Coordinates of C-alpha atoms in Angstrom, one line a residue:
M1 CA 49.8 -14.6 48.9
A2 CA 46.2 -14.5 48.9
T3 CA 46.4 -11.1 51.2
S4 CA 49.0 -9.9 48.2
L5 CA 46.7 -11.1 46.2
A6 CA 44.0 -9.3 47.1
T7 CA 46.2 -6.2 47.7
R8 CA 47.0 -5.7 44.4
R9 CA 43.7 -5.7 43.2
A10 CA 42.4 -3.2 45.8
G11 CA 45.8 -1.0 44.6
H12 CA 44.0 -1.5 41.0
R13 CA 40.8 -0.7 41.5
K14 CA 41.8 2.9 44.0
A15 CA 44.1 3.6 40.6
A16 CA 41.3 2.9 38.3
V17 CA 39.0 5.9 40.0
P18 CA 41.5 8.3 39.5
A19 CA 42.4 7.2 35.8
A20 CA 37.9 7.8 35.0
L21 CA 37.6 11.0 36.7
G22 CA 41.0 12.0 34.5
L23 CA 39.1 10.9 31.5
L24 CA 36.2 13.2 32.0
A25 CA 38.2 15.5 33.3
R26 CA 39.3 15.6 29.8
A27 CA 36.1 14.5 28.2
W28 CA 34.5 18.0 29.2
E29 CA 37.6 20.3 28.3
R30 CA 37.0 19.1 24.8
L31 CA 33.0 19.7 24.9
G32 CA 34.1 23.2 25.1
A33 CA 37.6 24.0 24.0
P34 CA 37.7 26.1 20.6
V35 CA 37.3 25.4 17.3
A36 CA 40.9 24.6 15.3
G37 CA 40.2 24.4 11.5
R38 CA 38.6 21.7 10.2
K39 CA 38.5 19.8 14.0
V40 CA 35.8 20.3 16.4
P41 CA 37.1 19.0 19.6
G42 CA 34.4 16.7 21.1
T43 CA 33.0 15.3 18.2
R44 CA 33.5 11.9 18.3
I45 CA 32.3 12.1 22.2
V46 CA 28.9 13.5 20.8
A47 CA 28.7 11.1 18.5
V48 CA 29.3 8.2 20.3
L49 CA 26.8 9.3 23.5
S50 CA 24.3 10.2 20.9
A51 CA 24.4 6.2 19.4
V52 CA 24.1 4.9 22.8
V53 CA 20.9 6.7 23.5
G54 CA 19.7 6.1 20.4
Y55 CA 20.4 1.9 21.0
L56 CA 18.2 2.8 24.4
A57 CA 15.3 4.2 22.7
C58 CA 15.4 1.2 20.0
L59 CA 15.5 -1.0 22.9
Y60 CA 12.3 0.5 24.1
T61 CA 10.2 1.2 21.2
I62 CA 11.0 -2.3 19.3
G63 CA 10.7 -4.2 22.3
H64 CA 7.0 -2.5 23.1
G65 CA 6.5 -2.7 19.1
T66 CA 5.6 0.8 19.0
N67 CA 8.3 1.4 16.8
L68 CA 5.5 -0.3 13.6
D69 CA 2.6 1.5 14.8
Y70 CA 2.5 4.1 12.0
S71 CA 1.1 2.7 8.2
D72 CA 4.1 4.6 6.4
A73 CA 6.7 3.3 8.6
Q74 CA 6.0 0.3 7.7
S75 CA 5.4 1.2 3.4
H76 CA 8.9 3.0 3.7
L77 CA 10.9 -0.8 5.0
T78 CA 8.6 -2.7 2.2
I79 CA 9.4 -0.2 -0.6
A80 CA 13.3 -0.8 0.5
R81 CA 12.9 -4.2 0.9
R82 CA 11.3 -4.2 -2.5
I83 CA 13.9 -2.9 -4.4
F84 CA 15.5 -6.6 -4.2
D85 CA 12.3 -9.1 -3.0
S86 CA 9.4 -8.6 -5.0
K87 CA 7.7 -10.0 -8.0
A88 CA 9.0 -7.2 -10.1
P89 CA 12.5 -6.3 -8.4
G90 CA 14.6 -2.8 -9.3
F91 CA 14.6 0.1 -9.0
E92 CA 11.0 1.2 -10.3
Q93 CA 10.0 0.2 -7.0
L94 CA 11.2 3.1 -5.4
G95 CA 7.7 4.3 -6.9
T96 CA 6.9 8.1 -7.0
V97 CA 4.9 9.3 -3.8
W98 CA 8.0 9.4 -1.4
L99 CA 11.5 10.8 -2.1
P100 CA 13.9 8.0 -2.0
M101 CA 16.3 8.6 -0.2
P102 CA 15.3 7.5 3.1
H103 CA 14.5 3.9 1.0
L104 CA 18.0 3.6 -0.8
L105 CA 19.5 4.1 3.0
L106 CA 17.3 1.6 4.3
A107 CA 17.8 -1.1 1.5
P108 CA 21.2 -2.7 2.8
F109 CA 19.0 -3.3 6.4
V110 CA 16.0 -5.0 5.0
L111 CA 18.1 -7.8 3.2
N112 CA 17.7 -9.4 6.8
M113 CA 14.0 -10.3 6.7
W114 CA 14.9 -10.7 10.7
L115 CA 15.6 -6.6 11.0
F116 CA 12.6 -6.1 8.2
S117 CA 9.9 -7.2 9.8
T118 CA 11.1 -6.2 13.4
G119 CA 11.5 -2.6 12.5
W120 CA 15.2 -3.1 13.1
A121 CA 16.5 -2.4 9.7
A122 CA 15.0 1.4 10.3
G123 CA 16.4 1.2 14.4
L124 CA 20.1 0.5 13.1
L125 CA 19.6 3.6 10.4
G126 CA 17.9 5.7 12.8
I127 CA 20.7 5.2 14.8
L128 CA 23.6 6.7 12.5
A129 CA 21.0 9.2 11.9
L130 CA 20.2 10.6 15.7
S131 CA 24.5 10.2 16.2
A132 CA 24.8 12.3 12.9
T133 CA 22.0 15.1 13.9
T134 CA 23.3 15.7 17.2
T135 CA 26.6 15.7 16.1
G136 CA 25.7 18.3 12.8
L137 CA 24.1 20.7 15.6
Y138 CA 26.7 20.4 18.0
L139 CA 29.1 22.0 15.5
I140 CA 26.9 24.7 14.3
A141 CA 27.1 25.5 17.5
A142 CA 30.7 24.9 17.6
R143 CA 31.0 27.3 14.4
L144 CA 28.9 30.2 16.0
G145 CA 31.5 30.6 18.7
L146 CA 28.7 29.2 21.3
G147 CA 30.5 27.6 24.2
R148 CA 30.1 24.4 26.2
A149 CA 26.9 25.2 27.8
G150 CA 25.3 26.1 24.1
R151 CA 26.6 23.0 22.7
L152 CA 25.7 20.5 25.1
A153 CA 21.9 22.1 25.0
T154 CA 21.4 22.5 21.2
T155 CA 22.4 18.0 21.8
L156 CA 19.7 18.1 24.9
A157 CA 17.1 19.8 23.0
V158 CA 17.5 16.5 20.9
L159 CA 18.3 13.7 23.0
A160 CA 15.9 14.9 26.0
N161 CA 12.9 14.8 23.8
P162 CA 11.1 11.4 23.7
A163 CA 8.9 11.9 20.3
V164 CA 12.5 12.9 18.8
L165 CA 14.4 9.7 20.1
Y166 CA 10.4 7.7 19.2
V167 CA 10.7 8.7 15.7
Y168 CA 14.3 8.1 15.2
T169 CA 13.6 4.5 15.8
T170 CA 11.3 4.5 13.1
A171 CA 11.5 4.0 9.2
L172 CA 9.4 7.1 8.7
T173 CA 11.6 9.9 6.5
E174 CA 12.1 12.8 9.2
P175 CA 15.4 11.2 10.8
V176 CA 16.5 11.4 6.9
L177 CA 15.7 14.3 6.3
I178 CA 16.5 16.3 9.5
M179 CA 19.9 14.1 9.3
C180 CA 20.5 15.5 5.9
I181 CA 19.3 18.9 6.7
V182 CA 21.9 19.0 9.6
G183 CA 24.6 17.7 7.4
G184 CA 24.1 20.6 4.4
M185 CA 23.5 23.5 7.4
A186 CA 27.2 22.0 8.9
G187 CA 29.0 22.1 6.1
L188 CA 27.6 25.4 5.3
A189 CA 28.7 26.3 8.8
H190 CA 32.3 24.9 7.9
W191 CA 32.2 27.1 5.0
A192 CA 31.1 30.3 6.3
T193 CA 33.6 30.9 9.5
S194 CA 36.3 29.0 7.8
R195 CA 39.8 31.5 8.2
R196 CA 40.9 29.4 5.2
R197 CA 38.9 30.5 1.9
M198 CA 37.6 27.3 0.8
S199 CA 37.2 26.4 -2.7
A200 CA 34.3 25.9 -4.8
G201 CA 34.5 22.3 -4.5
E202 CA 34.8 22.0 -1.1
L203 CA 32.1 23.4 -0.4
A204 CA 30.2 20.6 -2.9
V205 CA 31.9 18.1 -0.8
F206 CA 31.1 19.4 2.6
A207 CA 27.7 21.5 2.0
G208 CA 26.7 20.4 -1.7
I209 CA 26.1 16.4 -0.9
P210 CA 24.6 16.3 2.1
S211 CA 22.4 18.9 0.9
A212 CA 21.7 16.5 -2.5
A213 CA 21.3 14.1 -0.4
A214 CA 17.9 16.3 1.5
V215 CA 16.3 17.2 -1.6
L216 CA 16.4 13.1 -2.1
S217 CA 14.3 12.5 1.0
R218 CA 12.0 15.2 1.2
Y219 CA 10.9 18.7 -0.7
E220 CA 12.1 20.3 2.1
G221 CA 15.3 19.8 1.1
W222 CA 14.8 22.0 -1.9
A223 CA 13.7 25.1 0.3
L224 CA 17.2 24.1 1.9
V225 CA 18.9 24.2 -1.3
M226 CA 17.1 27.7 -2.6
T227 CA 17.6 29.6 0.6
G228 CA 21.4 28.1 1.4
T229 CA 22.3 29.2 -2.4
L230 CA 21.3 32.9 -1.3
F231 CA 23.3 32.4 1.5
V232 CA 26.8 31.7 -0.2
L233 CA 25.4 34.4 -2.2
I234 CA 25.7 36.6 0.4
V235 CA 28.5 35.5 2.1
A236 CA 30.8 35.2 -0.3
K237 CA 29.8 38.7 -1.7
R238 CA 30.4 40.1 1.6
R239 CA 33.9 38.6 2.0
T240 CA 35.2 39.2 -1.4
G241 CA 33.4 42.3 -2.9
S242 CA 33.4 40.6 -6.1
W243 CA 30.0 39.6 -8.0
R244 CA 32.2 36.5 -10.2
E245 CA 33.3 35.1 -6.9
A246 CA 29.7 34.5 -5.8
L247 CA 28.1 33.3 -8.6
T248 CA 31.4 30.6 -8.3
M249 CA 30.9 29.8 -5.1
A250 CA 27.4 29.7 -5.3
G251 CA 27.6 27.3 -8.2
G252 CA 29.6 25.2 -5.9
Y253 CA 27.2 24.5 -3.6
V254 CA 24.2 24.3 -6.2
M255 CA 25.5 22.2 -8.6
I256 CA 25.2 18.5 -7.1
P257 CA 21.2 19.0 -5.5
A258 CA 20.6 20.6 -8.6
A259 CA 21.7 17.5 -10.7
A260 CA 19.9 15.3 -7.8
V261 CA 16.4 17.3 -8.9
L262 CA 17.4 16.4 -12.6
W263 CA 17.9 13.0 -12.0
W264 CA 14.3 12.7 -9.6
I265 CA 12.7 14.6 -12.8
S266 CA 14.0 12.1 -15.2
Y267 CA 13.5 9.3 -13.4
N268 CA 10.0 9.6 -13.4
W269 CA 10.4 10.8 -16.9
A270 CA 11.2 7.1 -17.8
I271 CA 9.7 5.6 -15.5
Y272 CA 6.1 7.0 -15.7
G273 CA 6.1 9.1 -19.0
N274 CA 5.8 12.5 -17.4
P275 CA 8.7 14.4 -16.0
L276 CA 6.2 15.9 -13.4
E277 CA 4.2 12.4 -12.3
F278 CA 5.8 13.2 -8.8
M279 CA 3.4 16.7 -8.5
F280 CA 0.2 15.6 -10.4
G281 CA 0.5 11.8 -11.0
Q282 CA -2.3 9.9 -9.4
Y283 CA -0.5 8.9 -6.0
S284 CA 0.9 12.5 -5.5
A285 CA 0.3 15.0 -2.9
Y286 CA -1.8 16.8 -5.1
A287 CA -4.2 14.0 -5.7
Q288 CA -4.5 13.3 -2.1
Q289 CA -4.6 16.8 -1.2
K290 CA -7.4 17.5 -3.8
N291 CA -9.6 14.5 -1.6
I292 CA -9.1 15.7 1.3
T293 CA -9.9 19.2 0.1
D294 CA -12.8 18.1 -2.0
G295 CA -14.4 16.7 1.5
G296 CA -14.1 20.5 2.9
L297 CA -11.1 18.8 5.5
L298 CA -8.0 21.1 5.3
P299 CA -9.7 24.6 6.6
T300 CA -5.4 25.8 6.1
K301 CA -5.7 26.2 2.9
G302 CA -5.9 30.0 2.6
N303 CA -6.1 30.6 6.2
L304 CA -3.1 32.1 7.2
G305 CA -4.3 32.2 11.4
L306 CA -4.9 28.2 11.2
T307 CA -2.2 27.4 9.4
L308 CA 0.0 28.8 11.6
T309 CA -2.2 27.8 14.9
T310 CA -2.4 24.1 13.5
F311 CA 1.4 23.8 12.8
H312 CA 2.7 25.5 16.5
W313 CA 0.4 23.2 18.3
S314 CA 1.8 20.0 16.9
L315 CA 5.4 21.4 17.5
L316 CA 4.5 22.4 21.1
E317 CA 2.7 19.3 21.5
T318 CA 6.7 17.8 20.3
A319 CA 9.1 20.1 21.7
G320 CA 7.5 21.1 24.7
V321 CA 6.8 24.8 26.4
L322 CA 10.4 25.1 28.0
V323 CA 12.4 24.0 25.0
L324 CA 10.3 27.0 22.4
A325 CA 10.6 29.3 25.2
L326 CA 14.3 29.3 24.9
A327 CA 14.5 28.8 21.5
A328 CA 12.0 32.4 20.9
C329 CA 14.3 34.1 23.9
G330 CA 17.5 33.3 21.7
A331 CA 15.7 34.2 18.4
V332 CA 15.8 37.5 19.9
V333 CA 19.3 37.2 21.3
L334 CA 20.3 36.5 18.1
V335 CA 19.3 39.6 15.8
F336 CA 19.8 41.6 18.9
R337 CA 23.8 40.6 19.6
R338 CA 24.6 39.8 15.7
G339 CA 22.3 41.7 14.0
F340 CA 22.1 40.4 10.1
A341 CA 25.3 39.2 10.5
N342 CA 26.7 35.7 8.6
S343 CA 25.9 33.7 11.5
T344 CA 22.0 35.0 11.9
L345 CA 21.5 34.8 8.3
L346 CA 23.0 31.0 8.7
V347 CA 20.4 30.3 11.0
A348 CA 17.4 31.8 9.3
V349 CA 18.7 29.2 6.5
T350 CA 18.7 26.2 9.5
G351 CA 15.2 27.5 9.3
S352 CA 13.7 27.0 5.8
A353 CA 12.4 23.6 6.3
Y354 CA 10.0 25.1 9.1
A355 CA 9.3 28.0 6.5
F356 CA 8.3 25.0 3.8
A357 CA 6.0 23.4 6.4
L358 CA 4.2 26.4 7.2
L359 CA 3.9 27.3 3.4
S360 CA 2.9 24.4 2.0
L361 CA 0.4 24.2 4.6
F362 CA -0.7 27.2 3.9
L363 CA -1.4 26.3 0.3
G364 CA -3.0 23.1 0.8
Q365 CA -0.3 20.9 -0.3
T366 CA -0.2 19.2 3.6
A367 CA -2.5 18.7 6.4
I368 CA -1.8 18.3 9.7
N369 CA -4.7 17.6 12.5
N370 CA -3.9 17.9 16.1
D371 CA -6.2 17.8 19.1
H372 CA -6.3 22.0 18.7
S373 CA -7.6 21.8 14.6
L374 CA -10.1 21.3 12.7
P375 CA -11.3 18.6 12.6
S376 CA -9.8 17.6 15.5
T377 CA -7.9 14.4 15.4
W378 CA -4.3 13.4 15.1
W379 CA -2.4 13.3 11.3
N380 CA 0.9 14.3 10.2
N381 CA 2.4 15.9 13.4
R382 CA 5.7 14.6 12.6
F383 CA 5.5 17.5 10.4
A384 CA 6.5 19.6 13.0
L385 CA 10.5 18.3 13.7
T386 CA 11.3 20.5 10.3
A387 CA 11.6 22.8 12.6
L388 CA 13.8 20.6 15.2
P389 CA 17.2 22.4 14.0
L390 CA 16.7 25.8 13.8
V391 CA 14.8 25.0 18.0
A392 CA 17.8 23.7 19.2
I393 CA 20.4 26.4 17.4
L394 CA 18.6 28.7 18.9
V395 CA 18.3 27.0 22.1
A396 CA 21.9 27.2 22.5
V397 CA 22.2 30.7 21.3
F398 CA 20.3 31.5 24.4
V399 CA 21.5 29.0 26.5
Q400 CA 25.2 30.3 25.9
E401 CA 24.0 33.8 26.9
I402 CA 22.4 33.3 30.1
T403 CA 25.7 31.5 31.1
L404 CA 28.0 34.1 30.6
T405 CA 28.5 35.2 34.3
R406 CA 30.0 32.8 36.0
R407 CA 28.8 33.9 39.1
F408 CA 25.0 32.5 38.2
R409 CA 25.9 30.2 35.7
P410 CA 25.8 27.1 38.1
W411 CA 21.6 28.1 39.3
L412 CA 20.9 29.0 36.1
I413 CA 21.7 25.8 34.7
G414 CA 20.5 23.8 37.2
A415 CA 17.4 25.7 36.7
L416 CA 17.4 24.6 32.9
L417 CA 18.1 21.2 33.7
A418 CA 15.1 20.8 36.3
G419 CA 12.5 21.9 34.1
L420 CA 13.7 19.7 31.4
V421 CA 13.8 17.3 33.7
A422 CA 9.6 18.5 35.3
Q423 CA 8.9 19.1 31.3
N424 CA 9.8 14.8 30.9
M425 CA 7.9 13.9 34.2
W426 CA 4.9 15.6 32.9
W427 CA 5.2 13.7 29.5
H428 CA 5.4 10.6 30.8
E429 CA 2.6 10.6 32.6
D430 CA 0.8 10.5 29.6
P431 CA 2.9 10.2 26.7
T432 CA 0.6 9.3 24.0
G433 CA -2.3 11.8 25.4
R434 CA 0.9 14.7 25.7
L435 CA 3.0 14.1 22.8
A436 CA 1.3 15.0 19.4
V437 CA 3.6 11.8 17.8
L438 CA 3.2 9.7 19.5
A439 CA -0.6 10.3 19.8
E440 CA -0.8 9.9 16.1
G441 CA 1.3 6.6 16.4
R442 CA -0.9 5.1 18.6
M443 CA -4.2 6.2 16.4
S444 CA -2.4 4.9 13.8
A445 CA -1.5 1.3 15.1
E446 CA -5.6 1.5 16.4
S447 CA -6.8 1.5 13.0
T448 CA -5.1 -1.0 12.0
T449 CA -5.4 -3.4 14.6
H450 CA -7.6 -6.1 12.6
S451 CA -5.5 -6.1 9.6
T452 CA -2.4 -6.6 11.4
A453 CA -4.1 -9.3 13.4
A454 CA -4.8 -10.7 10.2
A455 CA -1.1 -10.2 8.8
R456 CA 0.5 -12.2 12.0
W457 CA -2.2 -15.0 11.9
L458 CA -0.7 -15.4 8.1
N459 CA 2.5 -15.2 9.4
E460 CA 2.0 -17.9 11.3
H461 CA 0.0 -20.1 9.0
Y462 CA 1.7 -19.0 5.7
E463 CA 4.0 -22.0 4.0
S464 CA 3.9 -21.1 0.3
G465 CA 1.4 -21.3 -2.7
G466 CA 1.3 -16.8 -3.2
I467 CA -0.5 -14.4 -1.9
L468 CA -2.9 -12.0 -4.1
M469 CA -3.8 -8.4 -2.3
D470 CA -3.7 -4.6 -2.4
E471 CA -1.0 -3.6 -0.1
S472 CA -1.9 0.6 -1.0
A473 CA -5.6 -0.2 0.1
R474 CA -7.1 1.3 3.4
G475 CA -5.2 -0.8 6.8
N476 CA -3.3 -3.2 4.5
A477 CA 0.5 -1.6 4.5
V478 CA 1.5 -4.4 6.7
L479 CA 4.1 -6.8 4.6
P480 CA 6.6 -6.1 7.9
V481 CA 4.4 -7.9 10.3
M482 CA 3.6 -10.2 7.7
G483 CA 7.5 -11.1 7.8
I484 CA 6.8 -13.5 4.6
P485 CA 9.2 -12.5 1.4
L486 CA 7.2 -10.0 -1.0
K487 CA 8.4 -12.1 -3.8
E488 CA 5.6 -14.3 -2.6
I489 CA 3.3 -11.7 -2.7
Y490 CA 0.6 -10.5 -5.9
N491 CA 0.3 -6.7 -5.4
R492 CA 0.3 -3.1 -7.3
A493 CA 3.8 -3.4 -7.3
S494 CA 3.8 -6.7 -9.6
G495 CA 3.6 -5.2 -12.5
D496 CA 2.6 -7.2 -14.9
Y497 CA 2.0 -10.3 -12.9
F498 CA -1.0 -8.2 -10.5
G499 CA -3.3 -7.7 -13.2
P500 CA -3.9 -11.4 -14.5
A501 CA -3.6 -12.8 -11.0
L502 CA -6.8 -9.7 -10.2
E503 CA -8.6 -11.9 -13.3
D504 CA -7.7 -15.4 -12.2
P505 CA -6.9 -15.3 -8.5
A506 CA -7.0 -19.0 -8.1
K507 CA -4.2 -19.8 -11.0
Y508 CA -1.8 -17.5 -8.9
A509 CA -2.6 -17.3 -5.2
K510 CA -3.6 -20.0 -2.5
W511 CA -4.1 -17.2 0.0
V512 CA -6.1 -13.9 -0.7
F513 CA -5.5 -11.0 2.0
V514 CA -8.8 -8.4 1.4
N515 CA -9.5 -5.2 4.0
V516 CA -13.5 -5.7 2.8
E517 CA -14.7 -2.7 4.4
A518 CA -16.8 -1.0 1.1
G519 CA -14.1 1.6 -0.3
S520 CA -15.9 4.7 -2.2
G521 CA -12.7 5.9 -3.3
A522 CA -11.4 5.9 -7.1
R523 CA -9.8 3.1 -8.3
D524 CA -6.5 3.7 -8.2
S525 CA -7.2 5.4 -5.1
G526 CA -5.6 4.0 -1.8
P527 CA -8.3 3.4 0.5
T528 CA -9.8 1.4 -2.9
D529 CA -9.0 -2.8 -2.1
L530 CA -8.9 -3.4 -5.8
V531 CA -8.6 -7.5 -4.7
Y532 CA -12.2 -6.7 -2.8
Q533 CA -13.7 -5.0 -6.3
A534 CA -12.6 -8.1 -8.0
M535 CA -13.6 -10.6 -5.6
V536 CA -17.2 -9.2 -5.4
K537 CA -17.5 -9.2 -9.0
D538 CA -16.6 -12.7 -9.4
P539 CA -19.3 -15.2 -8.5
G540 CA -16.9 -18.4 -8.6
F541 CA -14.8 -16.7 -5.9
N542 CA -16.7 -18.7 -2.9
V543 CA -16.9 -21.1 -4.5
R544 CA -12.7 -21.4 -5.3
Y545 CA -11.6 -20.2 -2.0
S546 CA -13.0 -20.7 2.1
I547 CA -12.4 -18.0 4.9
A548 CA -9.7 -19.3 6.7
F549 CA -9.2 -16.2 9.3
S550 CA -11.4 -12.7 9.5
T551 CA -11.8 -10.2 11.4
P552 CA -14.2 -7.0 11.0
T553 CA -12.4 -5.0 8.4
H554 CA -10.2 -8.0 7.0
R555 CA -10.5 -11.5 6.1
I556 CA -8.4 -14.0 4.7
Y557 CA -9.3 -16.8 2.6
E558 CA -7.7 -20.0 1.7
R559 CA -7.5 -21.7 -2.2
S560 CA -10.4 -24.6 -1.3
S561 CA -9.6 -26.2 -4.4
D562 CA -6.0 -26.7 -6.8

């Protein structure tokens, strides 16, 4: 009987092997199958595979704690949680420094304190965003008429890049922005290539909604909507010859993104009394860049050569030589093969965020620094990821072109894969020295070493009593690491509670977390610690408080008398 049972098990194992091979063969066929109406074969396969890769990336980065290296990543987690956990909870906690969509999407995940403090909240959102991004690129490639080689090439351009995978495990705004841009482009690709004439309402749903989400993610989304509207006008006019029909379709696409813009302006007007607070307010990019410009640290402003050099070095040190070379060849092939057909214009719209990033750098609205810039340091290199959708699609176009000949296809694909492996092996030897995004994250983590140590100490010793701190000051964006409910903290986001706590800290807070570096900025600037300023002006502070923990840049004081 035992022999019979063993025989049956062996038979089941033998039968399972052909079944598994058959399943893989069918999946392989679906990845190259032609588009059939709304359905693109292989979409679910790409979505699931991407989610698995994203999960593995999260296990690595969160396990090593590097997902919280960027101070901005911790700030985004904090803003999302402040909506419901704060001295003054509510949607006004979204602020105006950043557009609200990344924080709104993060909010459900940061409800749990463990997910918030470890960064897994952002990791879970990043897994979904990575899956949506690669799936969207796959859909665009398929709608452009590319076969299996091209579709998989655009997917690999994302999933085989460690810098991209790292960013998608963090709470930075790039994952949400790129996901929404790709979603909007996939909707436009569906509309432009569909044999069935879609209505303006359908265009609003499939392309307008994700584009509106991009509008509320970062200002690159605004560029997408402007170029996307022009694309719809041109394609609709080519199809129908009627300007009325073209304007109707363009209106259908732009109405929801336009409503998103109006909502953002109205929000700023209602909360800050200025509809353009996000452009010219005290925490706006304009105010921040003015300080940098006045210090002579923005040489790209008005200098086209430095702008192109600085940005493309960041892009090169993020995407890699091989991928950028393939993308450049893909651009040539696209124009040579298709001219200015609708598909070419669609790819051009995909590059709107890339063009916007260059323009912003040239106009002095953003700053990027790398090891080839002036000055030489690491700052905002992740902005180069805005070119990712364009680069990935152009790579797909070129790979599809060179693999059309069956005779050389295996050799060419093998050579490309070998090159990709070699690129990753080279990166692996010194990831934080050769990948700009990782180098920037490491520098950010090193700059907050002391504040992070103070935050962890307070996490271990805090029980109750309240904390006074200026989270907006230099090095103080460490609330996720601190892991304490935000309603326990008096800071700038506490509304009317912060001012009185500054004047009489002992009445409100048992603990004071402060940056003791002498800030030289204005009162409302980020680097200035308002708690430190109030502390040094208060002669009785050291009587009521004693030092509980100290580092070269940060101290934690505990109230010594009640």
